[in-house]
CSV table of N, CA, C and O in Angstrom, one decimal:
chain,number,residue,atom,x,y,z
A,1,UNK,N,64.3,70.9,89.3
A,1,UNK,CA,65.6,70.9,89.7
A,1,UNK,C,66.4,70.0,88.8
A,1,UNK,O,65.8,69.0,88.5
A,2,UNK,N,67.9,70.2,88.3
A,2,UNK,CA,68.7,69.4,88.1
A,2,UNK,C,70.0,69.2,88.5
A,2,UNK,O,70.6,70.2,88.7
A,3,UNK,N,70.4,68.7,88.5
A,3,UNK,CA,71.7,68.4,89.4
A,3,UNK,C,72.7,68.1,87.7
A,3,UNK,O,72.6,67.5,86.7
A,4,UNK,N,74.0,69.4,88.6
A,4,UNK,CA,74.9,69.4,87.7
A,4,UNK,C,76.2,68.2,87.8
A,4,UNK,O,77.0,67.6,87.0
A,5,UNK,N,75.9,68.2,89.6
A,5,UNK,CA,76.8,66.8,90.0
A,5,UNK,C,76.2,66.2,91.3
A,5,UNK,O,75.6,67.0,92.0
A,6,UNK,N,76.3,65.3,91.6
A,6,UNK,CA,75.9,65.0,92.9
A,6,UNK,C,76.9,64.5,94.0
A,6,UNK,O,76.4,63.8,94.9
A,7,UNK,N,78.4,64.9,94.1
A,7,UNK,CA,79.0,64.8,94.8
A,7,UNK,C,79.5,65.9,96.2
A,7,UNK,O,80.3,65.8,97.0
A,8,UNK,N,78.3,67.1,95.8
A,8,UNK,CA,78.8,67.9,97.0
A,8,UNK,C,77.2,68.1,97.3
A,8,UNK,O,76.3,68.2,96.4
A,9,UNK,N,77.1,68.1,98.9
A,9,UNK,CA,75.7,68.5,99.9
A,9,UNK,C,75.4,70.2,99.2
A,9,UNK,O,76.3,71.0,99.2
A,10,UNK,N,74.5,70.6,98.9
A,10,UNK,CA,74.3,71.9,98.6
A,10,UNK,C,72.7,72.2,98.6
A,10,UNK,O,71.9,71.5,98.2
A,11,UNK,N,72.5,73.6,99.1
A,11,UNK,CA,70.8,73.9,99.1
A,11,UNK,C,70.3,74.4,97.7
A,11,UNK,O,70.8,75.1,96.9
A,12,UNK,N,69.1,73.6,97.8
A,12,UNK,CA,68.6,74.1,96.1
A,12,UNK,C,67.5,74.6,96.7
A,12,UNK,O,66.8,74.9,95.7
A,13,UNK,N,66.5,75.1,97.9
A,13,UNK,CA,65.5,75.7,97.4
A,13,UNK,C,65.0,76.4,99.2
A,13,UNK,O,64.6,75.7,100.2
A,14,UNK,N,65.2,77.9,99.3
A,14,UNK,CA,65.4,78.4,100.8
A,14,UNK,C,64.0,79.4,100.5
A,14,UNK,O,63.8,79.8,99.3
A,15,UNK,N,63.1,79.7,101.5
A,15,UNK,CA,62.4,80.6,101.8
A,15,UNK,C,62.6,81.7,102.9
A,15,UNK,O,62.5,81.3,104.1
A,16,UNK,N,62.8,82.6,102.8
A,16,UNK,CA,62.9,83.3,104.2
A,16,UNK,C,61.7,84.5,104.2
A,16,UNK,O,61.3,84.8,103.0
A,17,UNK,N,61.1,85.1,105.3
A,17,UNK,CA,60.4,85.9,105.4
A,17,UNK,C,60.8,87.1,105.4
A,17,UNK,O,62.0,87.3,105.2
A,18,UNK,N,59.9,88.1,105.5
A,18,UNK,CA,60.4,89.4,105.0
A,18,UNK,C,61.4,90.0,105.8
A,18,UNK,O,62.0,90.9,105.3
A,19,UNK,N,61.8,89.5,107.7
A,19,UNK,CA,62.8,89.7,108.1
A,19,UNK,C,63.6,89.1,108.0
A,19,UNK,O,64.4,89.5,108.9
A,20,UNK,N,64.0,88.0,107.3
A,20,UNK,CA,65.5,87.5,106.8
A,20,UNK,C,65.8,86.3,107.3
A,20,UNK,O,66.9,85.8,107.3
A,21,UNK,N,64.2,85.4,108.0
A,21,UNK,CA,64.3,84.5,108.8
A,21,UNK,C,64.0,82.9,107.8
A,21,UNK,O,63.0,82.7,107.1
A,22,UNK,N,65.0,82.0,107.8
A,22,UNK,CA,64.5,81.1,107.3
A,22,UNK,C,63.1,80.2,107.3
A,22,UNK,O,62.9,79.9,108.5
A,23,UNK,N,62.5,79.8,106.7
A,23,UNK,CA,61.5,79.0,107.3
A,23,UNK,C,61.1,77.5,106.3
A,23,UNK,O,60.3,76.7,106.6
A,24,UNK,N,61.9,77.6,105.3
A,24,UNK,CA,62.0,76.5,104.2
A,24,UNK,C,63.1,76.4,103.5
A,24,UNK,O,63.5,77.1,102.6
A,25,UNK,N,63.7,75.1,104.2
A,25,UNK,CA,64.7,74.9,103.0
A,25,UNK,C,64.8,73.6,102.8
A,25,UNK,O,64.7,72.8,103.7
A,26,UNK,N,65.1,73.2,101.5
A,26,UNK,CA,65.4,72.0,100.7
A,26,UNK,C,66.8,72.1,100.1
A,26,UNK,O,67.4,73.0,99.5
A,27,UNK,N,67.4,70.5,100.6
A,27,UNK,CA,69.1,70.6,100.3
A,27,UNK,C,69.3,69.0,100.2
A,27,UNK,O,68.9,68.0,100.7
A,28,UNK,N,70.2,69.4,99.3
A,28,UNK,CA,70.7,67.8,98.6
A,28,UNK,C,71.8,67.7,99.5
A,28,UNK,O,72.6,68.6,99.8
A,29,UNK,N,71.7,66.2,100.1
A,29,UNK,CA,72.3,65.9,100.9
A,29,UNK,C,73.4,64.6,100.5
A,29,UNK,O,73.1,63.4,100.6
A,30,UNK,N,74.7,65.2,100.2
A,30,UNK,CA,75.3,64.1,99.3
A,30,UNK,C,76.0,62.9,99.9
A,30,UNK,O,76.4,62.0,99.2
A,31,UNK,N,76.3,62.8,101.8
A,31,UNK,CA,76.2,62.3,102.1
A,31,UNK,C,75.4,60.8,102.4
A,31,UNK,O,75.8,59.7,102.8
A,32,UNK,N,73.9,61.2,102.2
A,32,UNK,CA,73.2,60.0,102.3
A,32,UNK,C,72.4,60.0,101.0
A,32,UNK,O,71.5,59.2,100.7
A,33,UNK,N,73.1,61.2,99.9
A,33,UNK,CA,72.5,60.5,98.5
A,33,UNK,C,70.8,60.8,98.7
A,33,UNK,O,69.9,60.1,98.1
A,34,UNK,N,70.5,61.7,99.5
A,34,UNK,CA,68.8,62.2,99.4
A,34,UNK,C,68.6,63.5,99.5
A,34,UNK,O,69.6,64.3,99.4
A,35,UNK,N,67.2,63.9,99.5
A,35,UNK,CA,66.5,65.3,99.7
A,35,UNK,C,66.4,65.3,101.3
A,35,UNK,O,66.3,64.3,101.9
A,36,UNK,N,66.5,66.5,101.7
A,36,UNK,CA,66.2,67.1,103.3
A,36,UNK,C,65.6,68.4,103.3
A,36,UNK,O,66.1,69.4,102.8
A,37,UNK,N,64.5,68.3,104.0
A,37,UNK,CA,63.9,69.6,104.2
A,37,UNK,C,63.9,69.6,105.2
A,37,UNK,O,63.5,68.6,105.9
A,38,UNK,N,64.6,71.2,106.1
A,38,UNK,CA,64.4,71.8,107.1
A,38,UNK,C,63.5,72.8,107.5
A,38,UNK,O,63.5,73.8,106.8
A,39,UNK,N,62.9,72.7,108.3
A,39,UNK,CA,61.3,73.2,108.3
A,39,UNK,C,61.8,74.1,109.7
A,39,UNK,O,62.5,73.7,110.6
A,40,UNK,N,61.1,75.6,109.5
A,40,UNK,CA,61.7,76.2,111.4
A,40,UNK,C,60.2,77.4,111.1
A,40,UNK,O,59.9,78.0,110.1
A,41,UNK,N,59.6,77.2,112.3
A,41,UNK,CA,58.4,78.4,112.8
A,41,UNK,C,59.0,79.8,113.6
A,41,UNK,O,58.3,80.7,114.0
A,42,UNK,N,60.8,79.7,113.7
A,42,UNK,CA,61.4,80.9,114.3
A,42,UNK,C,62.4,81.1,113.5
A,42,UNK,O,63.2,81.9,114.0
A,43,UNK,N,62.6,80.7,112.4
A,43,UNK,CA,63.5,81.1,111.7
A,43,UNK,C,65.1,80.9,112.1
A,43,UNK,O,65.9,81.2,111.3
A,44,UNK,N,65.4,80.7,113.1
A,44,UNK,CA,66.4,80.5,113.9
A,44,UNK,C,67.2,79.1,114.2
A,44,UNK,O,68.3,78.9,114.6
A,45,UNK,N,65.6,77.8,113.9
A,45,UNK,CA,66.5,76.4,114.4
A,45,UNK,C,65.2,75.6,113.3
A,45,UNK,O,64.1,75.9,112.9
A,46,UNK,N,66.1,74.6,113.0
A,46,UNK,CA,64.7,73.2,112.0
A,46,UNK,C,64.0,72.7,113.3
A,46,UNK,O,63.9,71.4,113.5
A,47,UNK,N,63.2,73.9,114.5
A,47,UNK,CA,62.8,73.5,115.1
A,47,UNK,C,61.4,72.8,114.6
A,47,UNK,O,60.6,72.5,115.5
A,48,UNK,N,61.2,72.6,113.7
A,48,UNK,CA,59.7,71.6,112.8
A,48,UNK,C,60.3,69.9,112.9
A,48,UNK,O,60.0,68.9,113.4
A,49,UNK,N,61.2,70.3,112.1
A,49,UNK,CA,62.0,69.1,111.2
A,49,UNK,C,63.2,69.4,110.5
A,49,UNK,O,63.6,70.4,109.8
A,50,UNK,N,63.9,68.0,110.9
A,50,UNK,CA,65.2,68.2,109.6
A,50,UNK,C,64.8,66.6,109.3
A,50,UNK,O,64.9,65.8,110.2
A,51,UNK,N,64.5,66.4,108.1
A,51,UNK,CA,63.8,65.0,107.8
A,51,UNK,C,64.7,64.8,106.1
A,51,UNK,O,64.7,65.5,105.1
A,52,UNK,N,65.3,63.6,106.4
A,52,UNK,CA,65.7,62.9,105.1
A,52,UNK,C,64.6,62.3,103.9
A,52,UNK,O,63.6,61.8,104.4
A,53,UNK,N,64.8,62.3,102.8
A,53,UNK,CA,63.8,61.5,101.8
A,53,UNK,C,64.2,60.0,101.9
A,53,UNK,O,65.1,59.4,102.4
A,54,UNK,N,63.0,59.8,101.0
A,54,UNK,CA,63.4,58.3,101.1
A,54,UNK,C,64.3,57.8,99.1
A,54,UNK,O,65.1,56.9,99.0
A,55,UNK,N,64.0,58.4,98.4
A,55,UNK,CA,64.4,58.1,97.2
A,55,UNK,C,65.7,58.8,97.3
A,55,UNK,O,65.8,59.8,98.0
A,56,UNK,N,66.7,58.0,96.6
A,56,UNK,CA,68.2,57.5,96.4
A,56,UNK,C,69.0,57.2,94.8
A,56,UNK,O,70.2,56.9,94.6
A,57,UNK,N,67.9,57.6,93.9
A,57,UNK,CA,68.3,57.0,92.4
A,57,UNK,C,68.3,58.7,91.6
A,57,UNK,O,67.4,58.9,90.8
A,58,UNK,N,69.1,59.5,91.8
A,58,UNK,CA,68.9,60.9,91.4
A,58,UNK,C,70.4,60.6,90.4
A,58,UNK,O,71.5,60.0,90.7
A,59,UNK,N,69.9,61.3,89.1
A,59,UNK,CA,70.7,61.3,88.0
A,59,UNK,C,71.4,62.7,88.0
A,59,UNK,O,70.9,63.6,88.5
A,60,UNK,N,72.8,62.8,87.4
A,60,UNK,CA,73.4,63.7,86.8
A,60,UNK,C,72.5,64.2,85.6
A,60,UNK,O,72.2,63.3,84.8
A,61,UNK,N,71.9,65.3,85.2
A,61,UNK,CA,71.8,66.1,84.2
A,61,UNK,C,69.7,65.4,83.5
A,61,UNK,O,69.0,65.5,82.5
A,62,UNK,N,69.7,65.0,85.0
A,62,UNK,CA,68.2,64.8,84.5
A,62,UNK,C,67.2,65.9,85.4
A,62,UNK,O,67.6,66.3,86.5
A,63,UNK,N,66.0,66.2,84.8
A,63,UNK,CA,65.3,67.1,85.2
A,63,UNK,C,64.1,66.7,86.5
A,63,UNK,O,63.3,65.8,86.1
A,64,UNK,N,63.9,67.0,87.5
A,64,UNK,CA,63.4,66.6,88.5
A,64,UNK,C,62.1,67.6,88.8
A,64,UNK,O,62.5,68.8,88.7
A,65,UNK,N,61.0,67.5,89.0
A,65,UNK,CA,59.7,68.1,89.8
A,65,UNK,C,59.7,68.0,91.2
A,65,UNK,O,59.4,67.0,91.8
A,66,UNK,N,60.1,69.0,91.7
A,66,UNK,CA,60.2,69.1,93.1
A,66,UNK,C,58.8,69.7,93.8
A,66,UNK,O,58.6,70.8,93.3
A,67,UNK,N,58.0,69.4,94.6
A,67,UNK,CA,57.3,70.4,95.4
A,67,UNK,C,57.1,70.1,96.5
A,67,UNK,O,57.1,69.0,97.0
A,68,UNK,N,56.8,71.4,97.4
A,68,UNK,CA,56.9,71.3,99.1
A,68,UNK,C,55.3,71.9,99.2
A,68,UNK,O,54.9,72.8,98.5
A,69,UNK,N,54.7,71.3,99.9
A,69,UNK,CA,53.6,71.6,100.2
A,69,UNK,C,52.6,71.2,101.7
A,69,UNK,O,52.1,70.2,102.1
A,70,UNK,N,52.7,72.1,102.0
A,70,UNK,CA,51.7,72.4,103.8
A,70,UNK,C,50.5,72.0,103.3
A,70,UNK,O,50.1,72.5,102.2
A,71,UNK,N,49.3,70.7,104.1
A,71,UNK,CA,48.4,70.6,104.0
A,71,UNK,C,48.4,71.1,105.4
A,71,UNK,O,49.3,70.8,106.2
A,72,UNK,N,47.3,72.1,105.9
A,72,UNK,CA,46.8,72.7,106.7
A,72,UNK,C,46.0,71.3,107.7
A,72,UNK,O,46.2,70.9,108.8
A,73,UNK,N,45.0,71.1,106.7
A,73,UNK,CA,43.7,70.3,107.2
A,73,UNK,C,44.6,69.3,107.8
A,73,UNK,O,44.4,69.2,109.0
A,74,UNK,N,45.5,68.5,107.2
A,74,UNK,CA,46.0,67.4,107.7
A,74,UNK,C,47.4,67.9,108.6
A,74,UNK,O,48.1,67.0,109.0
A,75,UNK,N,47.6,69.0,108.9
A,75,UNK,CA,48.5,68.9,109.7
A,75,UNK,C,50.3,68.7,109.7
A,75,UNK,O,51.0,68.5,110.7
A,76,UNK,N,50.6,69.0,108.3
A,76,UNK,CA,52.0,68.1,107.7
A,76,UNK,C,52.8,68.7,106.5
A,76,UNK,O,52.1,69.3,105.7
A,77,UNK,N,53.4,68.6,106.4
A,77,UNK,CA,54.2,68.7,105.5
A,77,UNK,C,54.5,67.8,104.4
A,77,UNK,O,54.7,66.7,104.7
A,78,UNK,N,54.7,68.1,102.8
A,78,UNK,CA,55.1,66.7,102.0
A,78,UNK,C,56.3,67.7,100.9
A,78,UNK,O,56.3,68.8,100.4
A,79,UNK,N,57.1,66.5,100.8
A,79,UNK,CA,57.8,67.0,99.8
A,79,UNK,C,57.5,65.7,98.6
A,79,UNK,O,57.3,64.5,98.7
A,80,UNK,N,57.7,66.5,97.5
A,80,UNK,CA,56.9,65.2,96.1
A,80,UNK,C,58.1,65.3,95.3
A,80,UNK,O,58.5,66.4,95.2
A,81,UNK,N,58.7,64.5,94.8
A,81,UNK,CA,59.9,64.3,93.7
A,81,UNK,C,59.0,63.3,92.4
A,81,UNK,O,58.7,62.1,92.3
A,82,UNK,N,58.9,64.5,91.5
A,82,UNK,CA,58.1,63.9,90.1
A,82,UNK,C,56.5,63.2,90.4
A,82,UNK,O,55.9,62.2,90.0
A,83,UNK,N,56.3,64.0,91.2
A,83,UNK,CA,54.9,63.5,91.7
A,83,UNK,C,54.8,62.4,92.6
A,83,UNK,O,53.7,61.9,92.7
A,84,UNK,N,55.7,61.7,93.5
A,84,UNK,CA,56.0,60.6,94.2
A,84,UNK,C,56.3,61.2,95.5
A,84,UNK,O,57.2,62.0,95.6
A,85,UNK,N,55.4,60.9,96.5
A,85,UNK,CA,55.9,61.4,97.8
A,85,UNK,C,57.3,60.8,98.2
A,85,UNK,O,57.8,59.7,98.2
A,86,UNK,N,58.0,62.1,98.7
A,86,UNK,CA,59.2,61.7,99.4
A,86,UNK,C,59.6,61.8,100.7
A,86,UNK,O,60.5,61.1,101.2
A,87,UNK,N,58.8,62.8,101.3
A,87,UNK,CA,59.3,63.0,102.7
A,87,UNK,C,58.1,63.6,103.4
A,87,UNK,O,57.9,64.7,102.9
A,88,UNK,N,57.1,63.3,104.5
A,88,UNK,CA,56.1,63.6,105.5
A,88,UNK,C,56.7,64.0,106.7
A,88,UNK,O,57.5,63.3,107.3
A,89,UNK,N,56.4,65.3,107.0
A,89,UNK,CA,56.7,65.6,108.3
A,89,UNK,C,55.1,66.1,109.1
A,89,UNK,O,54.2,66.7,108.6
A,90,UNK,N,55.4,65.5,110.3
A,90,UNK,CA,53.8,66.1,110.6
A,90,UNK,C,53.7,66.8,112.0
A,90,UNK,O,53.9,66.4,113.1
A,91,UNK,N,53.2,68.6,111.3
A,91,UNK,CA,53.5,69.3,112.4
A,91,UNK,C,52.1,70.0,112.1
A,91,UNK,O,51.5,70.1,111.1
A,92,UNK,N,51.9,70.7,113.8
A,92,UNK,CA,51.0,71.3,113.3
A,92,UNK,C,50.9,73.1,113.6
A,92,UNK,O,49.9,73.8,113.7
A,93,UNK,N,52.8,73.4,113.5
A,93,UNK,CA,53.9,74.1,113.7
A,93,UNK,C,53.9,74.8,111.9
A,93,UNK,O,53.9,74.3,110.8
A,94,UNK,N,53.9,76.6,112.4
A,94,UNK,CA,54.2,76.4,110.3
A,94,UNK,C,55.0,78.0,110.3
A,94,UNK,O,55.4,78.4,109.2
């Protein structure tokens, strides 16, 4: 991901299922200057999670490694910014 500016809240990365239901989204949140992933098992509500990151130092026009990843075994959710965990949600909801 890169950010062209970081003055407006906007979603950079949605999954929905083959009926049109959300179940993954990631959105810059320019209010608190972080990452949020909203996590939903009905497609209907972040009934999982709506969880803020913890990193705060995001550049204009630099390039970022984003990944969202379900460990099953452990039960949770992680989002990684450049390989650095950013955000743990732990559900056992998917």
């Amino acid at each position: 991901m890169r950010f062209a500016a970081l003055n407006v809240s906007r979603a950079l990365f949605s999954y929905y299922d083959t009926t049109g239901n959300a179940g993954v989204k990631l959105l810059w949140n320019f209010a608190n200057t972080k990452l949020e992933a909203q996590l939903s098992s009905n497609g209907s509500s972040d009934n999982i999670a709506d969880a803020l990151g913890s990193k705060t130092d995001f550049a204009v026009d630099t390039w970022y490694h984003v990944a969202i990843v379900r460990d099953d075994s452990a039960g949770a959710y992680y989002v990684y910014v450049d390989g650095v965990l950013d955000i743990t949600v732990s559900s056992a909801s998917q």
